[in-house]
PDB file of C-alpha atoms in Angstrom:
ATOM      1  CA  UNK A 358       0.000   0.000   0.000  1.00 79.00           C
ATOM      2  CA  UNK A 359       1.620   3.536  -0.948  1.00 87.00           C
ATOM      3  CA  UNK A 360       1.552   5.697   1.777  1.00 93.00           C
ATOM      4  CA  UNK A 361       3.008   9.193   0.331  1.00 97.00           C
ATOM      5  CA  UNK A 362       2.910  10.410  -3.062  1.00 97.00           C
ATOM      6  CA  UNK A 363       6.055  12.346  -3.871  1.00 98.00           C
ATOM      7  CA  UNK A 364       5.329  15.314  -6.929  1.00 98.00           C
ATOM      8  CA  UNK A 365       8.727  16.878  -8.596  1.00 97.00           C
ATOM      9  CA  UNK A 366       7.496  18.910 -11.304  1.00 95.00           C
ATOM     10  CA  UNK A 367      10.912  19.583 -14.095  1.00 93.00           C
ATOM     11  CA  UNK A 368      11.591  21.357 -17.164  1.00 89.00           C
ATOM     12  CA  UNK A 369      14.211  18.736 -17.100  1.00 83.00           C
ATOM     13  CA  UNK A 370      17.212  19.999 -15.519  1.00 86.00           C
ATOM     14  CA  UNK A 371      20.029  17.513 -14.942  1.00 87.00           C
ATOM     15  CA  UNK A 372      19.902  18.489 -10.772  1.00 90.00           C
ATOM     16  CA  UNK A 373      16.431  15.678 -10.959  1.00 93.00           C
ATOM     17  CA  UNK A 374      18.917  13.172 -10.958  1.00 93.00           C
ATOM     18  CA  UNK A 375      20.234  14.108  -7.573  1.00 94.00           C
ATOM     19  CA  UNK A 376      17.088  14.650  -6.248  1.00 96.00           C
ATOM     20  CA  UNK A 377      16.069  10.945  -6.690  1.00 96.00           C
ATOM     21  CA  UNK A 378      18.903   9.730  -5.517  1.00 96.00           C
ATOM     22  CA  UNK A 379      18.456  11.461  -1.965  1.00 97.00           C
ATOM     23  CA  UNK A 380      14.724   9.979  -1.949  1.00 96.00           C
ATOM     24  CA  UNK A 381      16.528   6.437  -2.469  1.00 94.00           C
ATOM     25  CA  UNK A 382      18.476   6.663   0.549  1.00 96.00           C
ATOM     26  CA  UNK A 383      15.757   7.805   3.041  1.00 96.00           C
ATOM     27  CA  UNK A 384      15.976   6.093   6.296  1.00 96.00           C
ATOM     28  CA  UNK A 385      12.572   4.793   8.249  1.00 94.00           C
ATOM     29  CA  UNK A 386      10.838   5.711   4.987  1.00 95.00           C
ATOM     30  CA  UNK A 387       6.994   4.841   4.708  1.00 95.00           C
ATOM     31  CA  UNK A 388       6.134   2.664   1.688  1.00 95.00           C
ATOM     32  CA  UNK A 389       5.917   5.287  -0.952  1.00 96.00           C
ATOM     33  CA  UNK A 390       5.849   6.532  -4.465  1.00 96.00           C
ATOM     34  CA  UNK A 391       7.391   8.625  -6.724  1.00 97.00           C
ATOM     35  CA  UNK A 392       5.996  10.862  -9.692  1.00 97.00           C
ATOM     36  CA  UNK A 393       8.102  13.334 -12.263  1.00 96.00           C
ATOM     37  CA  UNK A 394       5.821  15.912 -13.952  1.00 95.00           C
ATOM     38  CA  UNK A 395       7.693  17.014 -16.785  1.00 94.00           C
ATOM     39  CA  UNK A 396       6.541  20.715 -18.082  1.00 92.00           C
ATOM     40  CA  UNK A 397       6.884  20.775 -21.580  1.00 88.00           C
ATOM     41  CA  UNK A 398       9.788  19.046 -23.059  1.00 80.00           C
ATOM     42  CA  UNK A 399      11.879  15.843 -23.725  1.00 83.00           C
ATOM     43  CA  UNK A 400      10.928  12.813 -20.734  1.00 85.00           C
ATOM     44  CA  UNK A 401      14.507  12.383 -18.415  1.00 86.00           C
ATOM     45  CA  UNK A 402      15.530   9.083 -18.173  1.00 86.00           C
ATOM     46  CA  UNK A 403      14.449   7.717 -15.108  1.00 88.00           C
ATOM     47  CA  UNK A 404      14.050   4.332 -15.129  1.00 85.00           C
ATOM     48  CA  UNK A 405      11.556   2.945 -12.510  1.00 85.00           C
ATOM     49  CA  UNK A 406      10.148   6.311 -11.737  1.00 92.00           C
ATOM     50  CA  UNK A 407       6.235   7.200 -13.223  1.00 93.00           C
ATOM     51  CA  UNK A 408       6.657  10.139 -15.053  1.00 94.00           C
ATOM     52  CA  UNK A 409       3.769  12.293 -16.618  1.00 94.00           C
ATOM     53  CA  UNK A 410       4.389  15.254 -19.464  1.00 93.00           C
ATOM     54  CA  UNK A 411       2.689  17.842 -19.793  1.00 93.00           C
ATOM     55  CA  UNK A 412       3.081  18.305 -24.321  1.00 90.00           C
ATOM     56  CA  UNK A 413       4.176  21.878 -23.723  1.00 90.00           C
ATOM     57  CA  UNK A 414       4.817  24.188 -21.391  1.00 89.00           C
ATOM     58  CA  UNK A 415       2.097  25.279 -19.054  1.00 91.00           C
ATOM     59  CA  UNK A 416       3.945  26.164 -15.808  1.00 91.00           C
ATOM     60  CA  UNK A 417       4.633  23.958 -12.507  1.00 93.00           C
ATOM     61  CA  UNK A 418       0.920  24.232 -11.131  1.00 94.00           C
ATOM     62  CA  UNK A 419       0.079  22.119 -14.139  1.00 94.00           C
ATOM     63  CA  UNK A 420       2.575  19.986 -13.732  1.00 94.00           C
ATOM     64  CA  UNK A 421       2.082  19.500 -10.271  1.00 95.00           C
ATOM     65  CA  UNK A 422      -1.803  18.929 -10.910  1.00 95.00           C
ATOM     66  CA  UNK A 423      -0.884  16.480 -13.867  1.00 95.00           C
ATOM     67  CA  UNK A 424       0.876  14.278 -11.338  1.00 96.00           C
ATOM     68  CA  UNK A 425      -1.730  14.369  -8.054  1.00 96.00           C
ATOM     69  CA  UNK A 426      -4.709  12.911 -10.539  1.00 95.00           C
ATOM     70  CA  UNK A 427      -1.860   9.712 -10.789  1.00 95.00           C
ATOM     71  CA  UNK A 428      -0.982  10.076  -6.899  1.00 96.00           C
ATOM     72  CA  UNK A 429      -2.184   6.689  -4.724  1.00 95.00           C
ATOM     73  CA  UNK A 430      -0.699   7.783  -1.492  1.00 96.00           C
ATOM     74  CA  UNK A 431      -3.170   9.275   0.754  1.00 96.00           C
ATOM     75  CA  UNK A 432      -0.547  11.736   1.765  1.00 98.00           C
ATOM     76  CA  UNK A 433       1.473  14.313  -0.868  1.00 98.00           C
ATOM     77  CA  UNK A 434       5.051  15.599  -0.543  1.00 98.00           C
ATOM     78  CA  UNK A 435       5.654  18.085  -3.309  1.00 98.00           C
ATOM     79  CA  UNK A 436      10.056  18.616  -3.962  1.00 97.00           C
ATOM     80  CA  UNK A 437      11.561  20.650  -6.476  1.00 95.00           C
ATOM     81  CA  UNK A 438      13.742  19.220  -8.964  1.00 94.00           C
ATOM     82  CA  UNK A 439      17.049  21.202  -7.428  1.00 93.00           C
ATOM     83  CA  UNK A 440      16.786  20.211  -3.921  1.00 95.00           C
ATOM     84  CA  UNK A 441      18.101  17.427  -2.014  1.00 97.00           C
ATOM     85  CA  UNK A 442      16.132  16.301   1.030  1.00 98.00           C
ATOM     86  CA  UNK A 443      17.427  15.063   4.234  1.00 97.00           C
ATOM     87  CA  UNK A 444      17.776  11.277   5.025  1.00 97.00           C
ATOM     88  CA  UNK A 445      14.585  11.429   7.264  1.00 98.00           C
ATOM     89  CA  UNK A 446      12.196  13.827   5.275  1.00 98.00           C
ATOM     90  CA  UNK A 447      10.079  10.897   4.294  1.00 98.00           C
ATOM     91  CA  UNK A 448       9.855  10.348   7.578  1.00 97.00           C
ATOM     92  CA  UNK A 449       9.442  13.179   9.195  1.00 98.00           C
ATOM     93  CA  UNK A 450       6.657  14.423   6.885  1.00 97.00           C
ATOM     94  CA  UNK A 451       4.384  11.117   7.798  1.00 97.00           C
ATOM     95  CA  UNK A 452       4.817  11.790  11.078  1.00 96.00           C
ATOM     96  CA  UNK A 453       3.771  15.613  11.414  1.00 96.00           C
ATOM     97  CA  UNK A 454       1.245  14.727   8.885  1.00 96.00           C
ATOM     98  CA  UNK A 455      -0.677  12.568  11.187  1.00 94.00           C
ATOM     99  CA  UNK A 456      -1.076  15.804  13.954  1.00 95.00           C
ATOM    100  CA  UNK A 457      -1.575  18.043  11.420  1.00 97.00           C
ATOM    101  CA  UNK A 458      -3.187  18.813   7.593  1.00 98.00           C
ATOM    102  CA  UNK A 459      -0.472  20.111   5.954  1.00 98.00           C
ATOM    103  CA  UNK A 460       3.416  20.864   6.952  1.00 98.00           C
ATOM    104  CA  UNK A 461       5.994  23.231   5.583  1.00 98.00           C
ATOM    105  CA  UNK A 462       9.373  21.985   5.789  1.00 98.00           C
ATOM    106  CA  UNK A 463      12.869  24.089   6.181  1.00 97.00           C
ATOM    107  CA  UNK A 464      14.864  24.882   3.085  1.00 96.00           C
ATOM    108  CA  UNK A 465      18.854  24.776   3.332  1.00 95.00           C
ATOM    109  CA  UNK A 466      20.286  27.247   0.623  1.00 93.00           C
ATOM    110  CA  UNK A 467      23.670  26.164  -0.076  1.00 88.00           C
ATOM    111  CA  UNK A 468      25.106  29.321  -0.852  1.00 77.00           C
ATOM    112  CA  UNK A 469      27.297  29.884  -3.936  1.00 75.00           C
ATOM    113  CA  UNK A 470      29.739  32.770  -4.621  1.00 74.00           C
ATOM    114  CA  UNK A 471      27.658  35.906  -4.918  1.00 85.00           C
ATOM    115  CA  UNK A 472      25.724  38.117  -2.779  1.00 92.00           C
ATOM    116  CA  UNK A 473      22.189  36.982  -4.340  1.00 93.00           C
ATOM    117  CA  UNK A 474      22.671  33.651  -2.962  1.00 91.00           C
ATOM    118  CA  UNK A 475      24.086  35.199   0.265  1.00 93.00           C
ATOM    119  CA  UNK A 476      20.667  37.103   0.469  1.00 95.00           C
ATOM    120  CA  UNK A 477      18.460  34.535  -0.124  1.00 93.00           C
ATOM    121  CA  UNK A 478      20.051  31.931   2.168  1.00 94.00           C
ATOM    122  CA  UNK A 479      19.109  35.332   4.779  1.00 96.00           C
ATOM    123  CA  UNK A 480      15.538  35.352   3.638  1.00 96.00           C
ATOM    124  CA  UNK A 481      15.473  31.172   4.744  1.00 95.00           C
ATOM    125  CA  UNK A 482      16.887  31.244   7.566  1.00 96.00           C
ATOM    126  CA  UNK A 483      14.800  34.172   8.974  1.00 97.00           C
ATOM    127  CA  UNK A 484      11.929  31.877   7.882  1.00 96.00           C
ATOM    128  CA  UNK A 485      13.335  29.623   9.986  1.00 96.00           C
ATOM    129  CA  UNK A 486      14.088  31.857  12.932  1.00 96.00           C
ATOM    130  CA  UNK A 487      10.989  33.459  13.348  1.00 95.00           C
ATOM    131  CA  UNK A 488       8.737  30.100  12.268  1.00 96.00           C
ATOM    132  CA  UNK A 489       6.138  28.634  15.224  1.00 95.00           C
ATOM    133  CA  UNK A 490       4.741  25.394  15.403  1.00 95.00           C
ATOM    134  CA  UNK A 491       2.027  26.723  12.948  1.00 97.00           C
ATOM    135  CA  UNK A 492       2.602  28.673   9.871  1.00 97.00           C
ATOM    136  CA  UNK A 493       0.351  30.165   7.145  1.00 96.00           C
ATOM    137  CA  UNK A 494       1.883  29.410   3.901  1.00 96.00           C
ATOM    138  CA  UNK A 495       3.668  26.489   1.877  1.00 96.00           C
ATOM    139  CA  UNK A 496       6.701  26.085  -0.135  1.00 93.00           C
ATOM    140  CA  UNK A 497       6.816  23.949  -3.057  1.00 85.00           C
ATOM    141  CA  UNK A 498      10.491  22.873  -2.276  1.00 92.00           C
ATOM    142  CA  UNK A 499       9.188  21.535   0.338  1.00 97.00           C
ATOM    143  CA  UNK A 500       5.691  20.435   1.432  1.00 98.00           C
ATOM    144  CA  UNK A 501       3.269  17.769   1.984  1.00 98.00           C
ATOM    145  CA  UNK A 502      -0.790  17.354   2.169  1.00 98.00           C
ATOM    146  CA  UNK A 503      -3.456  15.001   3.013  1.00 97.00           C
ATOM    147  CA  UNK A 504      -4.438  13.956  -0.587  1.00 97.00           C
ATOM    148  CA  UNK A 505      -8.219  14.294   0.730  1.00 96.00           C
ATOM    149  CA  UNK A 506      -7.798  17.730   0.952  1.00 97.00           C
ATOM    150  CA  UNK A 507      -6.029  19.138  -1.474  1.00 97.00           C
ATOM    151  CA  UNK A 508      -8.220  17.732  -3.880  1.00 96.00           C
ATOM    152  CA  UNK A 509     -11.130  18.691  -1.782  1.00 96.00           C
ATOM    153  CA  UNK A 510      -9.907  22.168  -2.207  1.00 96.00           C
ATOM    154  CA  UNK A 511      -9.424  22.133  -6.132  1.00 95.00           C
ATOM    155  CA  UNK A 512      -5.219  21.197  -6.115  1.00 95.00           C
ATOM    156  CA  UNK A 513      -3.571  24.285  -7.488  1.00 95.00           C
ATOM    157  CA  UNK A 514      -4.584  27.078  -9.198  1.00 92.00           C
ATOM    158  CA  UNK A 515      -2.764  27.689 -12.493  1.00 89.00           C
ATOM    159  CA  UNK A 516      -3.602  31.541 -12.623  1.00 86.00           C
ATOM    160  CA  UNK A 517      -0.813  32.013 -10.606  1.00 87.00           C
ATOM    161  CA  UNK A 518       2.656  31.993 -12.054  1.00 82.00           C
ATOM    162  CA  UNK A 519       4.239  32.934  -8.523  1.00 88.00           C
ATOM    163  CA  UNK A 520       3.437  31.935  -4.778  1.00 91.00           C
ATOM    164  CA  UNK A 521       1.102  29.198  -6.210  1.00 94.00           C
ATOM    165  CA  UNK A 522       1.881  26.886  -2.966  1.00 95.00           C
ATOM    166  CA  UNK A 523       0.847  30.462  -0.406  1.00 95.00           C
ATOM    167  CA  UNK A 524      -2.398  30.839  -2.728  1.00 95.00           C
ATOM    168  CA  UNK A 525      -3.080  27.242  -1.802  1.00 96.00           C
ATOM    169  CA  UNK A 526      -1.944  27.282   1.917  1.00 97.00           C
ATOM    170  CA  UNK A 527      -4.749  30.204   2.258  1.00 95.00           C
ATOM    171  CA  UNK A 528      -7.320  27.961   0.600  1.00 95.00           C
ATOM    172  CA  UNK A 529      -6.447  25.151   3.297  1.00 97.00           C
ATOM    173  CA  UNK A 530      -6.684  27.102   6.192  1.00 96.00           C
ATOM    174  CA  UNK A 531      -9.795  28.300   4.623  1.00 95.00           C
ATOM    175  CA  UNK A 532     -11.158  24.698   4.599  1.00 96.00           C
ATOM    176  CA  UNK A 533     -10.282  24.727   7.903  1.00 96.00           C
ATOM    177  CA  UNK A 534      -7.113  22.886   7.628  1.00 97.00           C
ATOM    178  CA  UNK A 535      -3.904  23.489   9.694  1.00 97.00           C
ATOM    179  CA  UNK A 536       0.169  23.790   8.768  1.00 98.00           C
ATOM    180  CA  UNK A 537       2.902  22.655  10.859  1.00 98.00           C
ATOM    181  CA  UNK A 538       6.214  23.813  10.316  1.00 98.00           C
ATOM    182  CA  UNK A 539       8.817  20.953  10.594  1.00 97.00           C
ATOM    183  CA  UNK A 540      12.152  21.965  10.760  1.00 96.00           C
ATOM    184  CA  UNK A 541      13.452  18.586  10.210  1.00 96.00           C
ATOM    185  CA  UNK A 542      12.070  17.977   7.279  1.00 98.00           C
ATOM    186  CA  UNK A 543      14.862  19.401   5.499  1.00 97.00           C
ATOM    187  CA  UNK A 544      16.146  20.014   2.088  1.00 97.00           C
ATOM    188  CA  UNK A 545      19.714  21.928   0.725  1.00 96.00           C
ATOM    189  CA  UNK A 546      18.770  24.052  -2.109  1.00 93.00           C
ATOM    190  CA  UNK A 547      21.249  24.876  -5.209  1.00 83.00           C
ATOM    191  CA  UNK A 548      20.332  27.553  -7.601  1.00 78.00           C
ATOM    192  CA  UNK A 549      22.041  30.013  -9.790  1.00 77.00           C
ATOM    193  CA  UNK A 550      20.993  33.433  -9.308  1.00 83.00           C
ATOM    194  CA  UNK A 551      21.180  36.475 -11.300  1.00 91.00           C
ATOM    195  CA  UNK A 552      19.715  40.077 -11.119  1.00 94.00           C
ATOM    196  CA  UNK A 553      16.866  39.738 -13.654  1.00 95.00           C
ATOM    197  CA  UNK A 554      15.310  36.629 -11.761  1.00 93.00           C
ATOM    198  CA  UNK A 555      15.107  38.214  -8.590  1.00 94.00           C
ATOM    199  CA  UNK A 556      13.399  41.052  -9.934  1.00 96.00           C
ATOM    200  CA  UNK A 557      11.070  39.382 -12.062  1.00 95.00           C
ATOM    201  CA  UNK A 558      10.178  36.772  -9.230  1.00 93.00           C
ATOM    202  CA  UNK A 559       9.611  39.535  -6.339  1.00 95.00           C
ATOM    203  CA  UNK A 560       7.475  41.540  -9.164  1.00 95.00           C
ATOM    204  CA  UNK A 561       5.621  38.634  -9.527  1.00 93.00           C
ATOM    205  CA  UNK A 562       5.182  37.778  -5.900  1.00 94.00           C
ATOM    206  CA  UNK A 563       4.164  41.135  -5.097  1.00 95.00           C
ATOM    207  CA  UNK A 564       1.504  40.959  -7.514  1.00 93.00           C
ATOM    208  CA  UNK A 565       0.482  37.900  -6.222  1.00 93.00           C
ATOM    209  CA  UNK A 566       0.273  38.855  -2.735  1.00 93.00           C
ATOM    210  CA  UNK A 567      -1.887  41.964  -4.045  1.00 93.00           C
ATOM    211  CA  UNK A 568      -4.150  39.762  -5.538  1.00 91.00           C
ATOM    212  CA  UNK A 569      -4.584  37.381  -2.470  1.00 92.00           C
ATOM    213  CA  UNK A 570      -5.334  40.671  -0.192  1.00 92.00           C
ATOM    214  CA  UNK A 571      -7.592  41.941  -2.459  1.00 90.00           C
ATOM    215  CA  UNK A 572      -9.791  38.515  -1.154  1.00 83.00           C
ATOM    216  CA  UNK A 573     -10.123  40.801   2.187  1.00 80.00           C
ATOM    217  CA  UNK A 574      -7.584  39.718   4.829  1.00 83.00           C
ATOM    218  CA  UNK A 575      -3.788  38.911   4.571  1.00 88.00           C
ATOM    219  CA  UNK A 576      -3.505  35.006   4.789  1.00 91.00           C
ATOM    220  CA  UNK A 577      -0.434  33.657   3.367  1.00 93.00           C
ATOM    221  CA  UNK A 578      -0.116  36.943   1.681  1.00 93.00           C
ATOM    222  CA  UNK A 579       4.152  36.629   2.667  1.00 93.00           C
ATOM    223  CA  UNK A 580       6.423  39.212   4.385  1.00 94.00           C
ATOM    224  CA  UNK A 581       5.907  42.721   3.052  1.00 91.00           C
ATOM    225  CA  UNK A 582       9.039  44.270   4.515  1.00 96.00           C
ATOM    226  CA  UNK A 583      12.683  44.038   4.418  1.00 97.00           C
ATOM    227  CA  UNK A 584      12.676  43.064   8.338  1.00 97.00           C
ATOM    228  CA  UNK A 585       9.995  40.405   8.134  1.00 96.00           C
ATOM    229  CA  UNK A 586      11.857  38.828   4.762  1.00 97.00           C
ATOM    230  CA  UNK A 587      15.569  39.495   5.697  1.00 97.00           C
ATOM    231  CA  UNK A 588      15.421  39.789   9.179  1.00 96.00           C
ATOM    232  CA  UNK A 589      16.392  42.942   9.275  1.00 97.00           C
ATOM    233  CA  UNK A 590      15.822  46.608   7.920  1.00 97.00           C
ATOM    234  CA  UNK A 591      18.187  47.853   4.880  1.00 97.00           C
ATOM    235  CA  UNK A 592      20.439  49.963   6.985  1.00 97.00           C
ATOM    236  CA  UNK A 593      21.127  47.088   9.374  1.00 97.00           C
ATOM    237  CA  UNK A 594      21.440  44.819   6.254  1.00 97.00           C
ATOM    238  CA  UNK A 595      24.298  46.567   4.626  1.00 97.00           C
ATOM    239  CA  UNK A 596      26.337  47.051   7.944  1.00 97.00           C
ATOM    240  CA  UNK A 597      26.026  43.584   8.685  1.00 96.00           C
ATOM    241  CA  UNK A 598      26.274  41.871   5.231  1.00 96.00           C
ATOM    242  CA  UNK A 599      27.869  44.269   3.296  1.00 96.00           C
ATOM    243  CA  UNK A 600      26.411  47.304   1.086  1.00 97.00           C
ATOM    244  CA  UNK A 601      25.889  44.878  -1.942  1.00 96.00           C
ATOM    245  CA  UNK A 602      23.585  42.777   0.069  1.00 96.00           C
ATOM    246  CA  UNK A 603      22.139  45.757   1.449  1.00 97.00           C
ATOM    247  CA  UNK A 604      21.589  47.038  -2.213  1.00 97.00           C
ATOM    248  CA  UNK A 605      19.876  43.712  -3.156  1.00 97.00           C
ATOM    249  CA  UNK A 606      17.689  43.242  -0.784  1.00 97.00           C
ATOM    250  CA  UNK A 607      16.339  47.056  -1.728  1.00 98.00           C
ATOM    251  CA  UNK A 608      16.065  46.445  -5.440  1.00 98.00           C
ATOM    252  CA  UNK A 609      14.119  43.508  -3.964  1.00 97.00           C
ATOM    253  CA  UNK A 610      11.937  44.949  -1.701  1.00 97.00           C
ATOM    254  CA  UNK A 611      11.122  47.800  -4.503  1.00 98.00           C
ATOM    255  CA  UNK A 612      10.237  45.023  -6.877  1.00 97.00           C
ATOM    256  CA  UNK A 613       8.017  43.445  -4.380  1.00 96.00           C
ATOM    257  CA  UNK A 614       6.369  47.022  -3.992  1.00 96.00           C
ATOM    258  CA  UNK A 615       5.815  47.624  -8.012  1.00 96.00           C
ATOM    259  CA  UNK A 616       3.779  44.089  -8.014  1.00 95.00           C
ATOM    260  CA  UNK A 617       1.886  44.397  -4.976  1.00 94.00           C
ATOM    261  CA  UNK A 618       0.772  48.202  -6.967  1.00 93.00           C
ATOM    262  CA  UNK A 619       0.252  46.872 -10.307  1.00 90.00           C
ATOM    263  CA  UNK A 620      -2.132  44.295  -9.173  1.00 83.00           C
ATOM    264  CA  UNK A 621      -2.745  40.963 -10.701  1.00 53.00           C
ATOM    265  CA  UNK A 622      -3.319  40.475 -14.521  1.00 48.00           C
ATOM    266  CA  UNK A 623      -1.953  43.506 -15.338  1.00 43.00           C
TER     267      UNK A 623
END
C-alpha cells in the first residue's frame, strides 16, 4: 500500500537526478511513491520512476496537478527538482502529517559565490528563525498534504505563475485545515541566481500577494518588509552583510512594492 505520493514537477534539468537519488536513501521511509511531472519538453531518463508530461509548457501548477490525478498515497510531498532532502524527510513528513493537515518543511540554501545567494540563504533562515509550530503558507520545495484535501480544495490554481503553494496554503486554512512547520524535514537548495530573476520573481510575488489581499484579509499573503523577509531593515542589512547585500535586498523589496501596486493580470 503507498503511503506518500512524492510530486517533482521539471523542465528537465540535470539536478532531478540528484534529487532521486536522496529519496533512495531515506531512512525509516513509509512505503511510498514517486511521480516526475515534466513541463513541456523531452521525458529524463528515469528508469523505474512514473513520469507524466505535460506536451508543452504550461507552468509547474500544471505539472504538479498532472501528477496528483496519478498520486495513490493518501498523503502528498511536493520537492523541487534542485533540492536534495534530508535522510529522514520521508519520515518526518508522515509523522507531522498525522497531527496536522499540511506541513511546511525548512529549506537549506547552499550558498554559492555571490551576494544573491548570500541574500536569499538570509531570507530562509529568517523563515526559519521566526517560524512557530504553525505557519500560514507552503513552499513547493518543500511540502506535503493530506491527498483528501487538497483535492477537496481544487489542487492548485494555475492563474498564478508565482506563490502558487501560499495561494493554496490560504485555501487550506480556509477549509479549515492546519500547517505545521517541521524543521526537520529538510532540504539543501542549489540555484544560480542572477539580477533579472530576482526582480522578475519579487514583481511577480508582489503581484500575487496583491491579488490574495484583495480577497479581504492577509492570509499567506508573505512578508511585506525588508525586516519580516531578511530579518532585518536595509540599513542594518548593509552594515552587517555588506552594502551589496544591502543594495539587493532594496532592489528587492522595490520590486516586491511595483507588483503588490500593479495588481494581478496587469
Amino acid at each position: 500500500m503507498i503511503r506518500v505520493s512524492v510530486v517533482i514537477p521539471t523542465t528537465g534539468r540535470i539536478s532531478l537526478r540528484a534529487t532521486l537519488d536522496a529519496l533512495g536513501r531515506q531512512e525509516q521511509a513509509p512505503p511510498f511513491e514517486v511521480i516526475v511531472a515534466v513541463d513541456g519538453g523531452p521525458v529524463p531518463d528515469v528508469a523505474g520512476i512514473e513520469v507524466v508530461r505535460l506536451p508543452e509548457r504550461r507552468g509547474v501548477s500544471a505539472a504538479r496537478s498532472a501528477a496528483v490525478e496519478r498520486a495513490q498515497g493518501d498523503l502528498i510531498g511536493f520537492l523541487d527538482d534542485d533540492v536534495l532532502p534530508g535522510p529522514r524527510w520521508l519520515a518526518v513528513l508522515t509523522e507531522r502529517l498525522g497531527a496536522v493537515d499540511a506541513v511546511a518543511g525548512r529549506i537549506l540554501e547552499d550558498v554559492e559565490p555571490g551576494a544573491l545567494s548570500r541574500l536569499r540563504r538570509l531570507a530562509f533562515d529568517n523563515r526559519d528563525r521566526v517560524n512557530g509550530a504553525t505557519v500560514d503558507y507552503l513552499n513547493g520545495g518543500n511540502f506535503g498534504v493530506r491527498a483528501r484535501l487538497l483535492r477537496q480544495v481544487g489542487g492548485f490554481d494555475v492563474r498564478f505563475v508565482k506563490s502558487q503553494d501560499r495561494e493554496l496554503a490560504r485555501r487550506l486554512i480556509g477549509a479549515g485545515g492546519t500547517i505545521g512547520y517541521a524543521a526537520g524535514m529538510v532540504v539543501r537548495h542549489r540555484g544560480a541566481y542572477d539580477l533579472a530573476g530576482l526582480l522578475c520573481g519579487r514583481y511577480r510575488a508582489g503581484k500575487a500577494a496583491a491579488t490574495m489581499a484583495a480577497a479581504g484579509d492577509l492570509t499567506s499573503v508573505g512578508p511585506r518588509s525588508a525586516r519580516e523577509t531578511y530579518g532585518a531593515n536595509l540599513a542594518v542589512l548593509a552594515l552587517r552583510h555588506g552594502p551589496l547585500i544591502g543594495a539587493y535586498a532594496a532592489l528587492s523589496m522595490a520590486a516586491h512594492r511595483m507588483g503588490r501596486r500593479a495588481g494581478y493580470g496587469s
